[in-house]
PDB file of C-alpha atoms in Angstrom:
ATOM      1  CA  MET A   1       8.734  -5.457 -15.681  1.00 97.00           C
ATOM      2  CA  LEU A   2       5.675  -6.642 -13.233  1.00 98.00           C
ATOM      3  CA  ILE A   3       4.159  -5.282  -9.772  1.00 98.00           C
ATOM      4  CA  ALA A   4       2.299  -7.110  -7.580  1.00 98.00           C
ATOM      5  CA  GLN A   5       0.671  -4.165  -4.893  1.00 98.00           C
ATOM      6  CA  LEU A   6      -1.868  -5.904  -2.074  1.00 98.00           C
ATOM      7  CA  SER A   7      -2.777  -3.961   0.822  1.00 98.00           C
ATOM      8  CA  ASP A   8      -4.538  -3.573   4.280  1.00 98.00           C
ATOM      9  CA  PRO A   9      -4.246  -7.203   5.838  1.00 98.00           C
ATOM     10  CA  HIS A  10      -4.256  -6.258   9.268  1.00 98.00           C
ATOM     11  CA  ILE A  11      -2.622 -10.050  10.365  1.00 98.00           C
ATOM     12  CA  ARG A  12      -3.680 -10.783  14.178  1.00 98.00           C
ATOM     13  CA  PRO A  13      -1.821 -12.896  16.310  1.00 97.00           C
ATOM     14  CA  GLU A  14      -2.095 -16.254  15.470  1.00 96.00           C
ATOM     15  CA  GLY A  15      -6.320 -17.888  15.719  1.00 96.00           C
ATOM     16  CA  VAL A  16      -7.462 -13.751  16.050  1.00 98.00           C
ATOM     17  CA  LEU A  17      -9.714 -12.579  13.851  1.00 98.00           C
ATOM     18  CA  TYR A  18      -9.379  -9.442  12.569  1.00 97.00           C
ATOM     19  CA  GLN A  19     -12.551  -7.363  13.899  1.00 97.00           C
ATOM     20  CA  GLY A  20     -13.461 -10.623  15.518  1.00 97.00           C
ATOM     21  CA  VAL A  21     -14.753 -12.129  12.487  1.00 97.00           C
ATOM     22  CA  ALA A  22     -12.232 -12.176   9.924  1.00 97.00           C
ATOM     23  CA  ASN A  23      -9.725 -14.409   9.263  1.00 98.00           C
ATOM     24  CA  SER A  24      -7.065 -11.534   7.748  1.00 98.00           C
ATOM     25  CA  ASN A  25      -4.312 -14.457   8.513  1.00 98.00           C
ATOM     26  CA  ARG A  26      -5.812 -17.255   5.972  1.00 98.00           C
ATOM     27  CA  MET A  27      -7.022 -13.742   3.872  1.00 98.00           C
ATOM     28  CA  PHE A  28      -3.102 -12.837   3.522  1.00 98.00           C
ATOM     29  CA  ASN A  29      -2.596 -16.289   2.402  1.00 97.00           C
ATOM     30  CA  GLU A  30      -5.013 -16.228  -0.379  1.00 97.00           C
ATOM     31  CA  ALA A  31      -3.809 -13.638  -1.425  1.00 97.00           C
ATOM     32  CA  LEU A  32      -0.554 -14.329  -1.539  1.00 98.00           C
ATOM     33  CA  ALA A  33      -0.883 -17.822  -3.639  1.00 97.00           C
ATOM     34  CA  HIS A  34      -3.536 -15.566  -5.847  1.00 97.00           C
ATOM     35  CA  VAL A  35      -0.240 -13.654  -6.916  1.00 97.00           C
ATOM     36  CA  HIS A  36       1.814 -16.657  -6.877  1.00 97.00           C
ATOM     37  CA  ALA A  37      -0.885 -18.731  -9.333  1.00 96.00           C
ATOM     38  CA  LEU A  38      -0.510 -16.086 -12.047  1.00 97.00           C
ATOM     39  CA  ASP A  39       0.360 -16.609 -16.016  1.00 96.00           C
ATOM     40  CA  ARG A  40       3.328 -14.348 -14.943  1.00 97.00           C
ATOM     41  CA  CYS A  41       4.649 -14.354 -11.996  1.00 96.00           C
ATOM     42  CA  PRO A  42       5.698 -10.741 -10.389  1.00 98.00           C
ATOM     43  CA  ASP A  43       8.903  -9.242 -10.712  1.00 98.00           C
ATOM     44  CA  LEU A  44       8.069  -7.656  -7.116  1.00 98.00           C
ATOM     45  CA  LEU A  45       5.679  -7.146  -4.298  1.00 98.00           C
ATOM     46  CA  LEU A  46       4.478  -4.390  -2.777  1.00 98.00           C
ATOM     47  CA  ILE A  47       2.403  -4.663   0.721  1.00 98.00           C
ATOM     48  CA  THR A  48       1.564  -0.640   1.605  1.00 98.00           C
ATOM     49  CA  GLY A  49       0.697  -0.632   5.088  1.00 97.00           C
ATOM     50  CA  ASP A  50      -1.816  -1.605   7.904  1.00 98.00           C
ATOM     51  CA  LEU A  51       0.839  -5.166   7.813  1.00 98.00           C
ATOM     52  CA  VAL A  52      -0.523  -5.350  11.181  1.00 98.00           C
ATOM     53  CA  ASP A  53      -3.331  -4.619  13.412  1.00 98.00           C
ATOM     54  CA  GLU A  54      -2.655  -3.710  16.562  1.00 98.00           C
ATOM     55  CA  GLY A  55       1.611  -3.259  15.712  1.00 98.00           C
ATOM     56  CA  ARG A  56       1.997  -6.216  18.216  1.00 98.00           C
ATOM     57  CA  PRO A  57       5.258  -7.683  18.367  1.00 98.00           C
ATOM     58  CA  GLU A  58       3.666 -11.494  17.347  1.00 98.00           C
ATOM     59  CA  GLU A  59       1.397 -10.062  14.436  1.00 98.00           C
ATOM     60  CA  TYR A  60       4.720  -9.290  13.042  1.00 98.00           C
ATOM     61  CA  ALA A  61       5.554 -12.487  13.844  1.00 98.00           C
ATOM     62  CA  MET A  62       3.330 -14.435  11.915  1.00 98.00           C
ATOM     63  CA  VAL A  63       3.685 -11.180   9.279  1.00 98.00           C
ATOM     64  CA  ARG A  64       7.014 -13.148   8.637  1.00 98.00           C
ATOM     65  CA  GLU A  65       5.417 -16.623   8.390  1.00 98.00           C
ATOM     66  CA  LEU A  66       2.938 -16.193   6.249  1.00 98.00           C
ATOM     67  CA  LEU A  67       6.001 -13.489   4.485  1.00 98.00           C
ATOM     68  CA  ALA A  68       8.216 -16.693   4.585  1.00 96.00           C
ATOM     69  CA  ALA A  69       6.084 -18.581   1.945  1.00 90.00           C
ATOM     70  CA  THR A  70       6.565 -16.609  -0.860  1.00 95.00           C
ATOM     71  CA  ARG A  71       8.902 -16.090  -3.816  1.00 93.00           C
ATOM     72  CA  ILE A  72       8.957 -12.675  -4.561  1.00 97.00           C
ATOM     73  CA  PRO A  73      10.790 -10.346  -3.188  1.00 97.00           C
ATOM     74  CA  PHE A  74       8.864  -7.523  -1.415  1.00 98.00           C
ATOM     75  CA  LEU A  75       9.153  -4.019  -0.626  1.00 98.00           C
ATOM     76  CA  VAL A  76       6.529  -2.702   3.079  1.00 98.00           C
ATOM     77  CA  ILE A  77       5.430   0.552   3.661  1.00 98.00           C
ATOM     78  CA  PRO A  78       3.633   1.119   7.261  1.00 98.00           C
ATOM     79  CA  GLY A  79       0.366   1.993   7.725  1.00 98.00           C
ATOM     80  CA  ASN A  80      -1.941   4.179  10.991  1.00 97.00           C
ATOM     81  CA  HIS A  81      -1.798   0.478  12.498  1.00 98.00           C
ATOM     82  CA  ASP A  82       1.849  -0.244  12.441  1.00 98.00           C
ATOM     83  CA  HIS A  83       4.166   0.470  14.758  1.00 98.00           C
ATOM     84  CA  ARG A  84       6.961   2.260  12.833  1.00 98.00           C
ATOM     85  CA  GLU A  85      10.040   0.587  15.583  1.00 98.00           C
ATOM     86  CA  ASN A  86       8.234  -2.649  15.783  1.00 98.00           C
ATOM     87  CA  PHE A  87       7.769  -3.027  11.954  1.00 98.00           C
ATOM     88  CA  ARG A  88      11.392  -1.758  12.040  1.00 98.00           C
ATOM     89  CA  ALA A  89      11.683  -5.057  13.885  1.00 98.00           C
ATOM     90  CA  ALA A  90      10.534  -7.311  12.288  1.00 98.00           C
ATOM     91  CA  PHE A  91      11.752  -6.785   9.031  1.00 98.00           C
ATOM     92  CA  GLY A  92      15.722  -5.371  10.064  1.00 96.00           C
ATOM     93  CA  ASP A  93      16.888  -7.536   7.668  1.00 97.00           C
ATOM     94  CA  GLN A  94      15.790  -5.513   4.678  1.00 97.00           C
ATOM     95  CA  PRO A  95      18.575  -2.840   4.364  1.00 96.00           C
ATOM     96  CA  TYR A  96      16.118  -0.221   2.390  1.00 97.00           C
ATOM     97  CA  LEU A  97      14.642   0.100   5.794  1.00 98.00           C
ATOM     98  CA  PRO A  98      16.237   3.965   7.727  1.00 98.00           C
ATOM     99  CA  ARG A  99      17.673   1.470  10.657  1.00 96.00           C
ATOM    100  CA  GLU A 100      16.142   5.495  12.671  1.00 96.00           C
ATOM    101  CA  GLY A 101      13.259   8.333  11.888  1.00 97.00           C
ATOM    102  CA  PRO A 102      10.090   8.252   9.492  1.00 98.00           C
ATOM    103  CA  LEU A 103      10.408   5.342   7.143  1.00 98.00           C
ATOM    104  CA  HIS A 104      11.171   6.535   4.545  1.00 98.00           C
ATOM    105  CA  TRP A 105      13.193   5.016   1.442  1.00 98.00           C
ATOM    106  CA  CYS A 106      14.634   4.179  -2.081  1.00 98.00           C
ATOM    107  CA  VAL A 107      15.362   1.158  -3.893  1.00 98.00           C
ATOM    108  CA  GLU A 108      16.902   1.800  -7.475  1.00 96.00           C
ATOM    109  CA  ASP A 109      17.379  -2.004  -8.425  1.00 93.00           C
ATOM    110  CA  HIS A 110      14.398  -1.756 -10.950  1.00 95.00           C
ATOM    111  CA  PRO A 111      12.822  -0.974 -14.533  1.00 95.00           C
ATOM    112  CA  VAL A 112      11.367   1.360 -11.921  1.00 97.00           C
ATOM    113  CA  ARG A 113      12.326   2.633  -9.549  1.00 98.00           C
ATOM    114  CA  LEU A 114      10.252   2.890  -5.939  1.00 98.00           C
ATOM    115  CA  ILE A 115      10.036   5.339  -3.415  1.00 98.00           C
ATOM    116  CA  GLY A 116       8.292   4.362   0.131  1.00 98.00           C
ATOM    117  CA  LEU A 117       6.710   7.153   1.860  1.00 98.00           C
ATOM    118  CA  ASP A 118       6.054   6.936   5.948  1.00 98.00           C
ATOM    119  CA  SER A 119       2.492   8.677   6.167  1.00 98.00           C
ATOM    120  CA  CYS A 120       2.266   8.094   9.321  1.00 97.00           C
ATOM    121  CA  PRO A 121       2.761  10.348  12.866  1.00 96.00           C
ATOM    122  CA  THR A 122       3.162   8.098  15.822  1.00 94.00           C
ATOM    123  CA  GLY A 123       0.685   7.538  17.874  1.00 91.00           C
ATOM    124  CA  LYS A 124      -2.454   8.993  14.850  1.00 93.00           C
ATOM    125  CA  HIS A 125      -4.975   7.736  11.950  1.00 94.00           C
ATOM    126  CA  HIS A 126      -4.296  10.658   9.675  1.00 96.00           C
ATOM    127  CA  GLY A 127      -1.492  10.580   7.337  1.00 97.00           C
ATOM    128  CA  HIS A 128       0.822  13.483   6.885  1.00 97.00           C
ATOM    129  CA  ILE A 129       4.761  14.115   6.170  1.00 98.00           C
ATOM    130  CA  ASP A 130       6.626  16.230   8.351  1.00 97.00           C
ATOM    131  CA  ALA A 131       9.376  19.304   6.527  1.00 97.00           C
ATOM    132  CA  GLN A 132      11.629  16.974   6.677  1.00 98.00           C
ATOM    133  CA  GLY A 133      10.351  14.508   4.955  1.00 98.00           C
ATOM    134  CA  LEU A 134       9.451  16.406   2.596  1.00 98.00           C
ATOM    135  CA  ALA A 135      12.700  17.477   1.637  1.00 98.00           C
ATOM    136  CA  TRP A 136      13.351  14.371   1.461  1.00 98.00           C
ATOM    137  CA  LEU A 137      11.723  13.041  -0.747  1.00 98.00           C
ATOM    138  CA  ALA A 138      12.539  16.428  -2.849  1.00 98.00           C
ATOM    139  CA  ARG A 139      16.044  16.034  -2.764  1.00 98.00           C
ATOM    140  CA  THR A 140      14.998  12.206  -3.983  1.00 98.00           C
ATOM    141  CA  LEU A 141      13.240  13.190  -6.470  1.00 98.00           C
ATOM    142  CA  ALA A 142      15.481  16.006  -8.602  1.00 98.00           C
ATOM    143  CA  GLN A 143      18.755  13.309  -8.562  1.00 97.00           C
ATOM    144  CA  ASP A 144      16.710  11.557 -11.690  1.00 96.00           C
ATOM    145  CA  THR A 145      13.673  13.324 -13.625  1.00 96.00           C
ATOM    146  CA  VAL A 146      14.009  10.948 -16.247  1.00 96.00           C
ATOM    147  CA  ARG A 147      13.416   7.687 -14.730  1.00 96.00           C
ATOM    148  CA  PRO A 148      10.074   5.964 -14.147  1.00 97.00           C
ATOM    149  CA  THR A 149       9.377   6.370 -10.290  1.00 98.00           C
ATOM    150  CA  VAL A 150       6.682   4.680  -8.245  1.00 98.00           C
ATOM    151  CA  LEU A 151       5.862   6.634  -5.234  1.00 98.00           C
ATOM    152  CA  MET A 152       4.039   4.359  -2.432  1.00 98.00           C
ATOM    153  CA  LEU A 153       2.405   5.873   0.830  1.00 98.00           C
ATOM    154  CA  HIS A 154      -0.501   4.208   3.390  1.00 98.00           C
ATOM    155  CA  HIS A 155      -2.764   7.524   3.116  1.00 98.00           C
ATOM    156  CA  PRO A 156      -3.964   8.747  -0.834  1.00 98.00           C
ATOM    157  CA  PRO A 157      -3.341  12.441  -0.577  1.00 97.00           C
ATOM    158  CA  PHE A 158      -7.136  13.249  -1.903  1.00 97.00           C
ATOM    159  CA  MET A 159     -10.447  13.483  -0.753  1.00 96.00           C
ATOM    160  CA  SER A 160     -12.571   9.632  -1.403  1.00 96.00           C
ATOM    161  CA  GLY A 161     -16.178  10.574  -0.699  1.00 96.00           C
ATOM    162  CA  ILE A 162     -16.420   8.251   2.367  1.00 97.00           C
ATOM    163  CA  PRO A 163     -16.791   9.859   5.466  1.00 95.00           C
ATOM    164  CA  TYR A 164     -15.795   7.794   7.848  1.00 94.00           C
ATOM    165  CA  MET A 165     -12.140   7.495   6.009  1.00 95.00           C
ATOM    166  CA  ASP A 166     -11.896  11.543   4.963  1.00 96.00           C
ATOM    167  CA  THR A 167     -11.794  11.889   9.102  1.00 94.00           C
ATOM    168  CA  TYR A 168      -8.474   9.987   8.452  1.00 94.00           C
ATOM    169  CA  ARG A 169      -7.353  11.367   5.221  1.00 95.00           C
ATOM    170  CA  TYR A 170      -4.020  12.449   4.268  1.00 97.00           C
ATOM    171  CA  MET A 171      -3.775  16.201   5.845  1.00 94.00           C
ATOM    172  CA  GLU A 172      -1.440  19.004   4.318  1.00 92.00           C
ATOM    173  CA  VAL A 173      -1.813  17.997   1.264  1.00 97.00           C
ATOM    174  CA  GLN A 174      -0.809  20.945  -0.975  1.00 97.00           C
ATOM    175  CA  GLN A 175       3.333  20.113   0.428  1.00 97.00           C
ATOM    176  CA  LEU A 176       3.337  16.672  -0.610  1.00 98.00           C
ATOM    177  CA  GLU A 177       1.524  18.297  -3.749  1.00 98.00           C
ATOM    178  CA  ASP A 178       4.125  20.368  -4.989  1.00 98.00           C
ATOM    179  CA  VAL A 179       6.915  17.851  -3.723  1.00 98.00           C
ATOM    180  CA  VAL A 180       5.168  15.062  -6.356  1.00 98.00           C
ATOM    181  CA  ARG A 181       4.392  18.297  -9.069  1.00 98.00           C
ATOM    182  CA  ALA A 182       7.717  19.056 -10.009  1.00 97.00           C
ATOM    183  CA  ALA A 183       8.666  15.606 -10.933  1.00 97.00           C
ATOM    184  CA  PRO A 184       7.940  15.083 -14.965  1.00 96.00           C
ATOM    185  CA  ASN A 185       8.937  11.454 -14.385  1.00 97.00           C
ATOM    186  CA  VAL A 186       6.577  10.289 -11.308  1.00 98.00           C
ATOM    187  CA  GLU A 187       4.234   7.063 -13.191  1.00 97.00           C
ATOM    188  CA  LEU A 188       2.028   6.065 -10.397  1.00 98.00           C
ATOM    189  CA  VAL A 189       1.580   6.973  -6.548  1.00 98.00           C
ATOM    190  CA  LEU A 190       0.245   3.220  -4.748  1.00 98.00           C
ATOM    191  CA  CYS A 191      -2.129   4.323  -1.552  1.00 98.00           C
ATOM    192  CA  GLY A 192      -4.061   1.543   0.863  1.00 98.00           C
ATOM    193  CA  HIS A 193      -5.776   2.416   4.278  1.00 98.00           C
ATOM    194  CA  VAL A 194      -8.985   2.425   2.128  1.00 97.00           C
ATOM    195  CA  HIS A 195      -9.114  -0.877   1.823  1.00 97.00           C
ATOM    196  CA  ARG A 196     -11.219  -0.204  -2.110  1.00 96.00           C
ATOM    197  CA  THR A 197      -9.859   0.728  -5.250  1.00 97.00           C
ATOM    198  CA  MET A 198     -10.225   4.541  -6.454  1.00 97.00           C
ATOM    199  CA  LEU A 199      -7.765   6.353  -9.321  1.00 97.00           C
ATOM    200  CA  ARG A 200      -7.410   9.941  -8.961  1.00 97.00           C
ATOM    201  CA  ARG A 201      -5.309  12.984 -11.537  1.00 97.00           C
ATOM    202  CA  TRP A 202      -3.409  14.192  -9.159  1.00 98.00           C
ATOM    203  CA  ALA A 203      -0.202  16.324  -9.435  1.00 98.00           C
ATOM    204  CA  GLY A 204       1.099  16.042 -12.530  1.00 97.00           C
ATOM    205  CA  THR A 205      -0.061  12.190 -12.641  1.00 98.00           C
ATOM    206  CA  VAL A 206      -2.001  10.096 -10.713  1.00 98.00           C
ATOM    207  CA  VAL A 207      -3.073   8.190  -8.017  1.00 98.00           C
ATOM    208  CA  CYS A 208      -4.577   4.842  -7.437  1.00 98.00           C
ATOM    209  CA  THR A 209      -5.707   2.477  -4.663  1.00 98.00           C
ATOM    210  CA  CYS A 210      -5.162  -0.746  -3.933  1.00 98.00           C
ATOM    211  CA  PRO A 211      -8.724  -3.088  -2.215  1.00 97.00           C
ATOM    212  CA  SER A 212      -7.448  -4.915   1.704  1.00 98.00           C
ATOM    213  CA  THR A 213      -7.083  -8.674   1.312  1.00 98.00           C
ATOM    214  CA  THR A 214      -8.980  -8.513   4.594  1.00 97.00           C
ATOM    215  CA  THR A 215     -12.529  -6.414   4.057  1.00 96.00           C
ATOM    216  CA  GLU A 216     -14.311  -3.689   1.360  1.00 96.00           C
ATOM    217  CA  ILE A 217     -14.671  -0.733   3.101  1.00 96.00           C
ATOM    218  CA  ASP A 218     -18.475  -0.201   2.452  1.00 96.00           C
ATOM    219  CA  LEU A 219     -18.800   2.924  -0.644  1.00 96.00           C
ATOM    220  CA  GLN A 220     -20.827   5.055   1.711  1.00 96.00           C
ATOM    221  CA  LEU A 221     -21.081   9.226  -0.186  1.00 97.00           C
ATOM    222  CA  ALA A 222     -24.043  10.598   2.509  1.00 97.00           C
ATOM    223  CA  PRO A 223     -22.687  12.562   5.452  1.00 95.00           C
ATOM    224  CA  GLU A 224     -24.418  11.447   7.814  1.00 95.00           C
ATOM    225  CA  ALA A 225     -23.498   7.377   6.198  1.00 96.00           C
ATOM    226  CA  PRO A 226     -21.782   4.687   9.857  1.00 96.00           C
ATOM    227  CA  PRO A 227     -18.494   2.963   8.863  1.00 96.00           C
ATOM    228  CA  GLN A 228     -19.218   0.158   7.274  1.00 97.00           C
ATOM    229  CA  SER A 229     -17.366  -2.945   5.881  1.00 97.00           C
ATOM    230  CA  HIS A 230     -18.258  -6.319   4.584  1.00 96.00           C
ATOM    231  CA  ILE A 231     -15.432  -9.250   3.416  1.00 93.00           C
ATOM    232  CA  GLY A 232     -14.793  -9.061   0.117  1.00 80.00           C
ATOM    233  CA  PRO A 233     -15.268  -8.455  -2.705  1.00 84.00           C
ATOM    234  CA  ARG A 234     -10.630  -9.914  -2.171  1.00 92.00           C
ATOM    235  CA  GLY A 235      -8.415  -8.180  -4.303  1.00 95.00           C
ATOM    236  CA  CYS A 236      -4.788  -7.859  -5.118  1.00 97.00           C
ATOM    237  CA  MET A 237      -3.635  -4.125  -7.873  1.00 98.00           C
ATOM    238  CA  LEU A 238      -1.149  -5.675 -10.377  1.00 98.00           C
ATOM    239  CA  HIS A 239       1.121  -3.030 -13.208  1.00 98.00           C
ATOM    240  CA  LEU A 240       3.187  -3.639 -15.627  1.00 98.00           C
ATOM    241  CA  TRP A 241       5.143  -0.909 -17.148  1.00 97.00           C
ATOM    242  CA  ASP A 242       6.681  -1.697 -20.594  1.00 96.00           C
ATOM    243  CA  LYS A 243       9.700   0.478 -21.639  1.00 93.00           C
ATOM    244  CA  ALA A 244       7.609   1.188 -24.997  1.00 94.00           C
ATOM    245  CA  HIS A 245       3.809   1.114 -23.394  1.00 94.00           C
ATOM    246  CA  GLY A 246       5.133   2.444 -19.988  1.00 94.00           C
ATOM    247  CA  MET A 247       2.733   2.208 -17.306  1.00 96.00           C
ATOM    248  CA  VAL A 248      -1.202   0.494 -17.177  1.00 97.00           C
ATOM    249  CA  SER A 249      -2.567  -0.953 -13.651  1.00 98.00           C
ATOM    250  CA  HIS A 250      -5.444  -3.853 -12.918  1.00 98.00           C
ATOM    251  CA  VAL A 251      -7.178  -5.347 -10.661  1.00 97.00           C
ATOM    252  CA  SER A 252      -7.199  -8.890 -10.153  1.00 97.00           C
ATOM    253  CA  HIS A 253      -9.482 -10.168  -7.388  1.00 96.00           C
ATOM    254  CA  ILE A 254      -8.607 -12.841  -5.286  1.00 95.00           C
ATOM    255  CA  GLY A 255     -11.275 -16.205  -5.115  1.00 91.00           C
ATOM    256  CA  ALA A 256     -13.110 -19.258  -7.352  1.00 89.00           C
ATOM    257  CA  PHE A 257     -15.436 -17.448 -10.273  1.00 91.00           C
ATOM    258  CA  GLU A 258     -16.919 -19.276 -13.046  1.00 95.00           C
ATOM    259  CA  GLY A 259     -15.580 -19.922 -16.248  1.00 95.00           C
ATOM    260  CA  PRO A 260     -13.702 -20.052 -18.014  1.00 93.00           C
ATOM    261  CA  TYR A 261     -15.212 -20.117 -21.036  1.00 96.00           C
ATOM    262  CA  GLY A 262     -13.407 -19.877 -24.289  1.00 96.00           C
ATOM    263  CA  PHE A 263     -14.234 -15.682 -24.802  1.00 96.00           C
ATOM    264  CA  ALA A 264     -13.780 -12.775 -24.984  1.00 92.00           C
TER     265      ALA A 264
END
């Protein structure tokens, strides 16, 4: 099974630029074209939050217009820039999304079980899942402790070292870690939010963050570093699952580069 992961497209209304500088709609369209042009078509597309920038209905209408071109089934979770109820309305045709409450879900239709988590407290930018959500996750994980499982949540549950991102990190991580550590079959935890690729061993598994399809948040580790981003390099993640060999993840850069050349 090949899973493509896109994240943080920050779609705007038609003709409006993200942060006044980036054509996030065109860039997301290019990311979708990139995924469809791979030499192996993904079986599933995951989008790990911040589908839009301001949570507005017209932004979600644009997301659905862009996604209408994909031939690949997709699953979505919200990010801190999303508006839960507008998100729910825009994706009301997606049967896995709950009709009320936080947007936690579980999909069992693939060789890998997929669990989406809503880590976005209303009106806040940091990440958190309340006690009811953690109890739901614990029950869902306990229903099958053998089948390979992938978790998705927007906020990575660790400190990145980038000061202006860690202000909006996932808070109170230990409770979530305890639930995940009790599940021996969690292959990966997939996140967005940080607009960069990061890896960390956590809770007995591996957390992997996905680049944004729009901008890359700069890697600055000084405590006083000001927020800063660049347009590019952009990318997506590809997660290849094989029953014999398990899961391997790749970064796939979006864009035109010199080559190909006849060597490896």
